[in-house]
Coordinates of C-alpha atoms and ligand atoms in Angstrom, one line a residue:
M1 CA 116.9 224.8 82.5
K2 CA 117.9 228.5 81.2
S3 CA 119.9 227.0 78.5
I4 CA 117.1 224.8 77.0
F5 CA 114.4 227.2 75.9
P6 CA 116.6 229.4 73.7
K7 CA 117.1 226.5 71.5
I8 CA 113.4 226.3 70.4
L9 CA 112.2 230.0 71.1
K10 CA 113.6 233.4 69.8
S11 CA 115.1 235.5 72.5
N12 CA 112.2 238.0 72.8
Q13 CA 109.9 235.2 73.8
I14 CA 111.6 234.4 76.8
I15 CA 111.4 236.7 79.7
T16 CA 113.0 236.4 83.1
K17 CA 112.9 240.1 84.3
N18 CA 109.9 242.4 85.5
I19 CA 107.7 239.4 85.6
E20 CA 105.8 240.3 88.8
K21 CA 102.4 240.4 87.1
Y22 CA 102.6 236.7 86.1
N23 CA 103.2 235.8 89.7
V24 CA 100.1 237.4 91.3
D25 CA 96.4 236.6 90.6
W26 CA 93.4 238.8 90.2
M27 CA 92.5 238.6 93.7
N28 CA 95.9 239.3 95.0
K29 CA 95.7 236.2 96.9
F30 CA 97.6 233.6 95.1
H31 CA 101.3 233.9 94.4
G32 CA 103.3 231.9 91.9
K33 CA 106.8 231.2 91.7
A34 CA 107.6 231.4 88.0
Q35 CA 111.0 232.5 87.2
T36 CA 111.0 232.2 83.3
I37 CA 107.9 233.2 81.4
L38 CA 107.6 231.8 77.8
L39 CA 105.6 233.7 75.2
P40 CA 104.7 231.4 72.2
S41 CA 102.9 232.7 69.2
N42 CA 101.7 229.4 67.6
T43 CA 100.8 225.7 68.1
T44 CA 104.2 224.7 66.8
D45 CA 106.0 227.0 69.7
V46 CA 103.7 225.3 72.3
S47 CA 104.3 221.8 70.9
N48 CA 108.3 222.3 71.1
I49 CA 108.0 223.7 74.6
L50 CA 106.0 220.9 76.0
K51 CA 107.9 218.3 74.1
T52 CA 111.2 219.9 75.7
C53 CA 109.5 220.1 79.2
N54 CA 108.2 216.5 79.0
S55 CA 111.6 215.0 78.1
N56 CA 113.2 216.8 80.9
K57 CA 110.5 216.6 83.3
I58 CA 110.3 220.3 83.9
P59 CA 107.0 221.2 85.4
I60 CA 105.3 224.1 83.5
H61 CA 102.2 226.3 84.0
I62 CA 99.6 227.9 81.6
Q63 CA 98.3 231.5 82.1
G64 CA 95.6 233.0 79.9
G65 CA 94.2 236.4 80.9
N66 CA 95.0 235.6 84.6
T67 CA 91.3 236.6 85.8
G68 CA 90.6 233.1 87.3
L69 CA 89.2 233.1 90.8
V70 CA 90.3 230.0 92.1
G71 CA 94.2 230.4 92.0
G72 CA 94.7 228.5 89.1
A73 CA 96.4 231.0 86.7
V74 CA 99.5 231.3 88.8
A75 CA 102.4 228.8 88.9
S76 CA 102.3 227.5 92.4
N77 CA 104.2 224.5 91.7
A78 CA 106.4 225.4 88.4
E79 CA 109.1 227.7 87.7
V80 CA 108.3 228.0 84.2
L81 CA 105.1 229.7 82.9
I82 CA 103.4 229.8 79.5
S83 CA 101.5 233.0 78.9
M84 CA 99.1 232.7 75.9
E85 CA 99.0 236.6 75.3
R86 CA 100.8 236.3 71.8
L87 CA 98.4 233.6 70.3
N88 CA 96.1 236.3 69.6
K89 CA 95.1 236.0 65.9
I90 CA 91.8 235.4 64.5
K91 CA 92.3 232.7 61.9
N92 CA 88.8 232.8 60.1
F93 CA 85.2 234.2 60.6
C94 CA 82.5 232.8 58.6
D95 CA 79.6 235.2 59.0
K96 CA 77.4 233.0 56.8
R97 CA 77.6 230.1 59.2
G98 CA 78.3 232.2 62.5
V99 CA 81.6 230.3 63.2
I100 CA 84.7 231.9 64.4
H101 CA 88.2 230.2 64.4
C102 CA 90.8 231.8 66.4
Q103 CA 93.9 231.4 68.5
S104 CA 93.1 230.8 72.2
G105 CA 95.0 233.9 73.6
C106 CA 92.3 236.4 72.0
I107 CA 90.4 238.4 74.4
L108 CA 86.8 237.6 74.7
Q109 CA 85.8 241.3 74.4
T110 CA 88.0 241.7 71.2
L111 CA 86.2 238.7 69.7
D112 CA 82.8 240.0 70.4
E113 CA 83.5 243.2 68.9
H114 CA 84.8 241.7 66.0
V115 CA 81.8 239.5 65.3
N116 CA 79.3 242.3 66.3
E117 CA 80.2 244.1 63.0
K118 CA 78.6 241.3 61.2
G119 CA 75.6 241.2 63.5
W120 CA 76.8 238.2 65.6
L121 CA 77.5 237.6 69.4
M122 CA 79.9 235.5 71.1
P123 CA 77.9 233.0 73.1
L124 CA 79.8 233.8 76.4
D125 CA 79.8 237.1 78.2
L126 CA 81.3 237.7 81.7
G127 CA 82.5 240.6 83.8
A128 CA 86.0 239.9 83.1
K129 CA 85.8 240.1 79.2
G130 CA 88.2 242.9 78.7
S131 CA 90.7 240.7 80.0
C132 CA 90.0 237.0 80.0
Q133 CA 91.0 235.0 76.9
I134 CA 89.0 232.6 75.0
G135 CA 91.1 229.7 75.7
G136 CA 91.1 230.4 79.5
N137 CA 87.4 230.6 79.3
I138 CA 87.5 227.0 77.6
A139 CA 89.9 225.8 80.3
T140 CA 87.7 227.1 83.2
N141 CA 84.3 226.1 81.2
A142 CA 83.1 229.7 82.2
G143 CA 79.6 230.1 82.5
G144 CA 78.7 233.9 82.8
I145 CA 75.6 235.7 82.2
R146 CA 74.4 234.3 78.8
F147 CA 74.5 230.6 80.1
Y148 CA 70.9 230.6 80.4
K149 CA 70.2 231.7 76.9
Y150 CA 73.1 230.0 74.9
G151 CA 74.1 227.3 77.1
S152 CA 77.6 226.1 78.1
L153 CA 81.0 226.0 76.3
H154 CA 80.3 222.3 75.7
Q155 CA 77.5 223.3 73.4
N156 CA 79.3 226.2 71.8
V157 CA 82.9 225.1 71.2
L158 CA 82.8 223.3 67.9
G159 CA 86.4 222.5 67.7
M160 CA 89.9 223.1 69.0
K161 CA 93.6 222.3 68.6
V162 CA 95.4 221.2 71.8
V163 CA 98.8 220.3 72.4
L164 CA 99.3 217.4 74.9
P165 CA 101.8 217.3 77.8
N166 CA 104.1 215.3 75.6
G167 CA 104.0 217.9 72.8
D168 CA 101.6 215.9 70.4
I169 CA 99.0 217.9 68.7
Y170 CA 95.5 216.9 68.9
N171 CA 93.8 218.5 66.1
D172 CA 89.9 218.6 65.9
T173 CA 89.3 221.6 63.9
Q174 CA 86.7 220.4 61.3
G175 CA 84.3 222.5 63.0
F176 CA 81.0 220.5 62.5
Y177 CA 78.1 220.8 64.7
K178 CA 77.7 217.2 64.9
N179 CA 80.7 214.8 65.1
N180 CA 80.3 211.6 67.1
T181 CA 83.5 209.8 66.4
G182 CA 84.5 208.3 69.6
Y183 CA 85.2 209.8 73.1
H184 CA 84.8 213.8 72.9
I185 CA 88.3 214.7 73.8
K186 CA 87.1 218.4 73.2
N187 CA 84.8 218.1 75.8
L188 CA 87.1 216.7 78.3
M189 CA 89.7 219.7 77.7
I190 CA 86.7 222.0 78.5
G191 CA 87.1 222.7 82.5
A192 CA 90.3 220.7 82.7
E193 CA 91.9 223.8 83.7
G194 CA 94.8 223.4 81.4
T195 CA 95.8 219.9 83.4
L196 CA 95.3 217.9 80.4
G197 CA 96.6 220.1 77.4
V198 CA 97.1 223.4 76.2
V199 CA 94.4 224.8 74.0
T200 CA 96.2 226.8 71.3
E201 CA 93.1 227.3 68.9
C202 CA 89.3 227.0 69.1
Q203 CA 86.2 227.4 67.0
L204 CA 83.0 228.5 68.4
K205 CA 79.5 228.6 67.3
L206 CA 78.1 232.4 67.4
Q207 CA 74.7 233.6 68.1
K208 CA 72.8 236.3 66.1
S209 CA 72.6 239.5 67.8
K210 CA 69.0 241.0 68.4
P211 CA 68.3 244.8 67.6
S212 CA 66.0 245.1 70.4
I213 CA 67.5 244.6 73.7
K214 CA 65.9 245.7 76.9
G215 CA 66.8 245.8 80.5
M216 CA 64.8 245.7 83.8
L217 CA 65.9 246.4 87.3
F218 CA 63.5 245.1 89.8
S219 CA 63.6 245.2 93.7
L220 CA 61.9 242.5 95.9
N221 CA 61.3 241.9 99.4
N222 CA 61.4 238.2 99.9
L223 CA 62.5 235.0 98.5
E224 CA 58.8 233.8 97.8
Q225 CA 58.4 237.0 95.4
L226 CA 61.8 235.9 93.7
S227 CA 60.6 232.3 93.4
K228 CA 57.2 233.4 91.8
L229 CA 59.1 236.0 89.7
I230 CA 61.4 233.2 88.2
E231 CA 58.4 231.2 87.5
L232 CA 56.5 233.9 85.7
S233 CA 59.6 234.7 83.8
T234 CA 60.4 231.4 82.5
N235 CA 56.8 230.9 81.6
T236 CA 56.3 234.1 79.8
L237 CA 59.7 235.4 78.6
Q238 CA 61.7 232.2 78.0
D239 CA 62.6 233.0 74.4
F240 CA 63.5 236.6 75.3
I241 CA 65.6 236.5 78.6
S242 CA 69.3 237.0 77.8
A243 CA 70.5 237.5 81.5
F244 CA 68.7 237.1 84.9
E245 CA 71.1 238.3 87.6
L246 CA 70.4 238.5 91.3
M247 CA 72.0 241.2 93.8
D248 CA 71.1 241.2 97.6
K249 CA 70.5 244.3 99.4
K250 CA 74.1 244.5 100.8
S251 CA 75.7 244.1 97.4
L252 CA 73.7 247.2 96.3
I253 CA 74.4 249.1 99.4
L254 CA 77.9 248.6 98.5
H255 CA 77.4 250.1 95.0
Q256 CA 76.0 253.2 96.5
K257 CA 79.0 253.6 98.8
H258 CA 81.4 253.8 95.6
F259 CA 78.9 255.2 93.1
S260 CA 75.8 257.0 92.6
N261 CA 72.4 256.3 93.8
L262 CA 70.3 253.7 92.1
P263 CA 67.4 254.1 89.9
I264 CA 65.3 252.1 92.1
S265 CA 64.7 251.8 96.0
I266 CA 66.8 248.8 97.2
G267 CA 65.1 245.5 98.1
N268 CA 66.1 242.8 100.0
F269 CA 66.6 241.0 96.6
N270 CA 67.0 242.8 93.3
V271 CA 67.2 241.4 89.8
L272 CA 68.4 242.5 86.6
I273 CA 66.7 241.1 83.6
E274 CA 67.9 241.5 80.1
T275 CA 65.7 240.5 77.2
Q276 CA 66.4 240.4 73.5
F277 CA 64.2 240.1 70.4
T278 CA 64.2 241.0 66.9
D279 CA 61.0 243.0 66.6
D280 CA 60.8 245.8 68.9
D281 CA 57.1 246.3 69.0
Y282 CA 56.3 242.7 69.8
H283 CA 59.1 242.8 72.4
Q284 CA 57.7 245.7 74.0
S285 CA 54.2 244.4 74.1
V286 CA 55.3 241.2 75.9
L287 CA 57.4 243.1 78.4
D288 CA 54.3 245.5 79.3
K289 CA 52.2 242.5 79.9
F290 CA 54.9 241.0 81.8
F291 CA 55.4 244.2 84.1
E292 CA 51.5 244.3 84.5
N293 CA 51.5 240.7 85.9
C294 CA 54.3 241.4 88.2
M295 CA 52.5 244.5 89.6
E296 CA 49.1 242.8 89.6
N297 CA 50.6 239.7 91.6
E298 CA 52.5 241.9 94.0
L299 CA 56.0 240.4 92.7
I300 CA 58.0 243.4 92.8
E301 CA 58.2 246.4 95.0
D302 CA 59.8 249.0 92.7
G303 CA 61.3 248.5 89.1
T304 CA 62.8 250.4 86.2
V305 CA 62.6 249.3 82.4
T306 CA 64.9 250.7 79.9
N307 CA 66.1 250.1 75.9
N308 CA 68.3 253.1 76.1
E309 CA 71.8 251.8 75.6
T310 CA 73.6 254.0 78.0
Q311 CA 71.0 253.2 81.0
L312 CA 71.3 249.7 80.1
N313 CA 75.0 249.7 80.3
Q314 CA 74.6 251.8 83.7
L315 CA 72.3 248.9 85.0
W316 CA 75.1 246.1 83.9
S317 CA 77.7 248.3 85.7
I318 CA 75.8 247.7 89.1
R319 CA 76.1 244.1 88.5
E320 CA 79.4 243.7 87.1
G321 CA 81.0 246.1 89.7
I322 CA 80.0 243.8 92.9
T323 CA 83.0 241.7 92.4
E324 CA 85.3 244.8 92.3
N325 CA 83.5 246.8 94.9
L326 CA 84.0 243.9 97.3
S327 CA 87.8 243.6 96.5
K328 CA 88.1 247.3 97.5
E329 CA 86.9 246.5 100.9
P330 CA 89.7 246.5 103.7
K331 CA 88.5 243.3 105.1
S332 CA 89.6 239.7 104.3
L333 CA 87.3 238.5 101.5
Y334 CA 86.1 235.0 100.8
K335 CA 84.7 234.3 97.6
F336 CA 82.3 231.3 97.0
D337 CA 80.8 230.2 93.7
I338 CA 78.2 227.6 94.5
S339 CA 75.1 226.0 93.0
I340 CA 72.2 225.5 95.4
K341 CA 68.5 225.2 94.8
L342 CA 66.6 228.5 95.2
N343 CA 64.7 227.4 98.3
D344 CA 68.1 226.6 99.9
I345 CA 69.1 230.6 99.7
H346 CA 67.1 231.3 102.9
T347 CA 68.7 228.4 104.8
L348 CA 72.2 229.3 103.9
Q349 CA 71.3 233.2 104.7
Q350 CA 70.1 232.1 108.0
K351 CA 73.0 229.7 108.9
L352 CA 75.5 232.6 108.1
K353 CA 73.5 235.5 109.7
D354 CA 76.4 236.1 112.0
Y355 CA 78.7 236.8 108.8
D356 CA 79.0 239.8 106.8
T357 CA 77.6 238.0 103.4
Y358 CA 76.9 239.3 99.9
F359 CA 74.7 237.0 97.8
F360 CA 74.5 237.8 93.9
G361 CA 74.9 236.1 90.6
H362 CA 73.5 234.0 88.1
V363 CA 70.3 232.9 89.8
L364 CA 68.4 231.3 87.0
D365 CA 71.1 228.8 86.6
E366 CA 71.0 228.2 90.4
N367 CA 74.5 229.8 90.4
I368 CA 75.2 232.1 93.6
H369 CA 78.4 233.9 94.1
L370 CA 78.3 234.2 98.0
N371 CA 81.0 236.6 99.2
I372 CA 81.9 237.1 102.9
L373 CA 84.0 239.9 104.3
N374 CA 85.6 239.4 107.6
D375 CA 87.8 241.3 110.0
G376 CA 91.0 239.4 109.5
S377 CA 91.5 235.9 108.2
N378 CA 89.3 233.1 109.6
D379 CA 90.3 229.5 108.5
Q380 CA 86.8 228.3 109.5
I381 CA 84.9 230.4 107.1
E382 CA 85.6 228.0 104.2
N383 CA 84.9 225.0 106.1
I384 CA 81.6 226.3 107.4
V385 CA 80.3 227.2 104.0
Y386 CA 81.4 224.3 102.2
N387 CA 79.9 222.0 104.9
L388 CA 76.7 223.9 104.7
V389 CA 76.7 223.6 100.6
N390 CA 77.6 220.1 101.0
E391 CA 74.5 219.3 103.5
L392 CA 72.5 221.1 101.0
N393 CA 73.5 218.8 98.4
G394 CA 74.9 221.7 96.3
S395 CA 78.1 222.1 94.3
I396 CA 81.2 223.8 95.7
S397 CA 82.2 225.1 92.1
A398 CA 79.3 226.4 89.8
E399 CA 81.6 227.9 87.2
H400 CA 85.0 229.0 88.5
G401 CA 86.4 225.7 88.6
I402 CA 88.7 224.1 91.4
G403 CA 92.1 225.4 91.0
I404 CA 94.1 225.6 94.2
M405 CA 91.5 227.1 96.3
K406 CA 89.0 224.3 96.2
K407 CA 91.1 221.3 96.0
K408 CA 91.0 220.3 99.5
Y409 CA 87.1 220.6 99.5
L410 CA 86.8 218.7 96.2
H411 CA 88.6 215.8 98.1
Q412 CA 86.5 216.0 101.2
Y413 CA 83.3 215.9 99.6
D414 CA 84.1 213.1 97.0
T415 CA 80.6 211.7 97.2
K416 CA 80.8 210.4 93.5
N417 CA 83.9 208.7 93.9
Q418 CA 85.3 210.7 91.1
I419 CA 88.5 211.6 92.4
Q420 CA 90.3 208.4 91.4
L421 CA 88.7 208.6 87.9
L422 CA 90.1 212.1 87.6
K423 CA 93.7 211.1 88.8
D424 CA 93.4 208.2 86.2
I425 CA 92.6 210.6 83.3
K426 CA 95.3 213.0 84.3
K427 CA 97.9 210.0 84.4
T428 CA 96.7 208.9 81.0
F429 CA 97.4 212.2 79.5
D430 CA 100.1 213.5 81.5
P431 CA 102.3 210.6 83.1
N432 CA 105.0 212.7 84.2
N433 CA 102.6 215.3 85.6
I434 CA 104.6 218.2 84.1
L435 CA 101.3 220.4 83.0
N436 CA 99.8 222.7 85.7
P437 CA 100.9 220.6 88.7
G438 CA 99.0 220.9 91.8
L439 CA 95.7 221.8 90.2
I440 CA 92.4 220.1 90.8
T441 CA 93.5 216.5 92.1
N442 CA 97.4 216.2 92.1
Ligands
FAD1 C1 85.3 240.7 87.7 C2 85.3 239.0 87.2 C3 84.0 238.5 86.9 C4 84.0 237.1 86.5 N1 82.9 236.6 86.2 C5 82.7 235.3 85.8 C6 81.5 234.7 85.3 O1 80.7 235.4 85.3 N2 81.4 233.3 85.1 C7 82.8 232.6 85.0 O2 82.7 231.3 84.7 N3 84.0 233.3 85.6 C8 84.2 234.5 85.8 N4 85.2 234.9 86.2 C9 86.2 234.0 86.5 C10 87.2 234.2 85.0 O3 87.1 235.3 84.5 C11 87.2 232.9 84.5 O4 87.4 231.8 85.0 C12 87.8 233.1 82.8 O5 87.2 232.0 82.1 C13 89.4 232.8 83.0 O6 89.8 233.2 82.0 P1 91.4 233.6 81.9 O7 91.9 233.8 80.3 O8 91.7 234.9 82.6 O9 92.2 232.2 82.4 P2 93.2 232.4 83.7 O10 92.7 233.0 84.8 O11 94.5 232.9 83.0 O12 93.5 230.8 83.9 C14 92.5 230.0 84.2 C15 92.8 228.5 84.1 O13 92.8 228.3 82.8 C16 94.1 227.6 82.4 N5 94.3 228.1 80.9 C17 94.2 229.2 80.4 N6 94.4 229.4 79.4 C18 94.6 228.2 78.7 C19 94.8 227.5 77.8 N7 94.7 228.2 76.3 N8 94.9 226.1 77.5 C20 94.7 225.4 78.7 N9 94.4 226.0 80.0 C21 94.4 227.4 79.9 C22 95.0 228.4 83.5 O14 96.1 227.3 83.6 C23 94.1 228.3 84.7 O15 94.1 226.9 85.4 C24 85.3 236.3 86.6 C25 86.4 236.8 87.0 C26 86.5 238.4 87.2 C27 87.8 238.8 87.7

């Protein structure tokens, strides 16, 4: 195998030493067995690699920023790994249309900073933005904190270039908003976790940044207040909300353990709401009324509102720090990324009351990141949680994907008879099963 790749890549694009970082995932939970790391720098390189792997039936794995949370970024079933880190060029940014065309290894935050200079925003934002790549975001159909405002990547990816497992290049980079010309292959690639092709370039629709941005942190006592707050927010602030995040009591107590005190007294439930608008005076008047309404109807116990950038960043660091705070705990950490209806949060909390649970996440999207800390490993925890989610007719993966971690449960709860369809699609694209083997279904 070693003699194959030097024929198609330069020597500095193949590494076999000091490769430990490519073989351990962000959670330090999943370990890969890659022995050769390939560093292509363009679509042709990727095409040559896949052509070679396919004709020699060599399994190969794709890695983006390695921030995925389902074990999909490391090569569990392949000895060769493609790292996308050198496909990091911005090809074109049209600030009139608000469209960016870039290679897929660009870091999300780098892209955001680039377009910010001309008053635009990436439609996607998440805690791992400083490391995750746009190709990884597309492959996982990442949701993040702006999902409620700007929708999913299915709406925001206008075009892409993909190398198929046999090395052929699928080029859909006309970049139109509308383009109904048969099956939407592009949409099939979004969320395919790299099992159907390697995304090498993409075009994204940007959003105009708004000059007036404000943040509110509220504490609440119970789910009834949360439910009413959500109703009031969606009725009166719909055009303003750019993020609406839930953090339960224990998530914030954990924050206090690692950092300074919070600007509010902690409630059983706490929400961070960010709003954006063009006109600051009007924005402020709407929020004043909203705040008054919250107080009058006793929807919140305590709260703070800010339009100061530093303070807003501090509020965000509380929410975005939860994942990292939990990973610092010496106990075993079980992470769940589920979709359930708001009313079912209470049921889930009750049924899991004997466990050390942490509930937080994108509550307006009905997406909860339930985390459980446990002394030592416990094989039963995943079974218990996923059985409950299944009973509540929820989804076992709201936004992180299936990867290796949830494969067993995807099969277990195949109520839609979708596994066979997924397998058939995989076989059509990758009959030799060389690309990201072991993920999702196979
Ligand atoms: C602190 C933190 C916060 C997070 N917050 C969120 C959140 O709010 N919302 C959310 O959805 N996720 C979140 N995540 C999960 C993770 O960041 C996302 O899944 C992200 O989209 C993964 O991008 P990546 O570049 O790191 O991909 P990787 O982790 O490297 O890979 C993920 C999967 O995509 C495949 N892949 C990567 N690049 C390509 C490519 N170019 N072509 C084809 N396949 C490819 C890989 O093979 C793998 O299966 C968070 C993670 C962390 C650590």
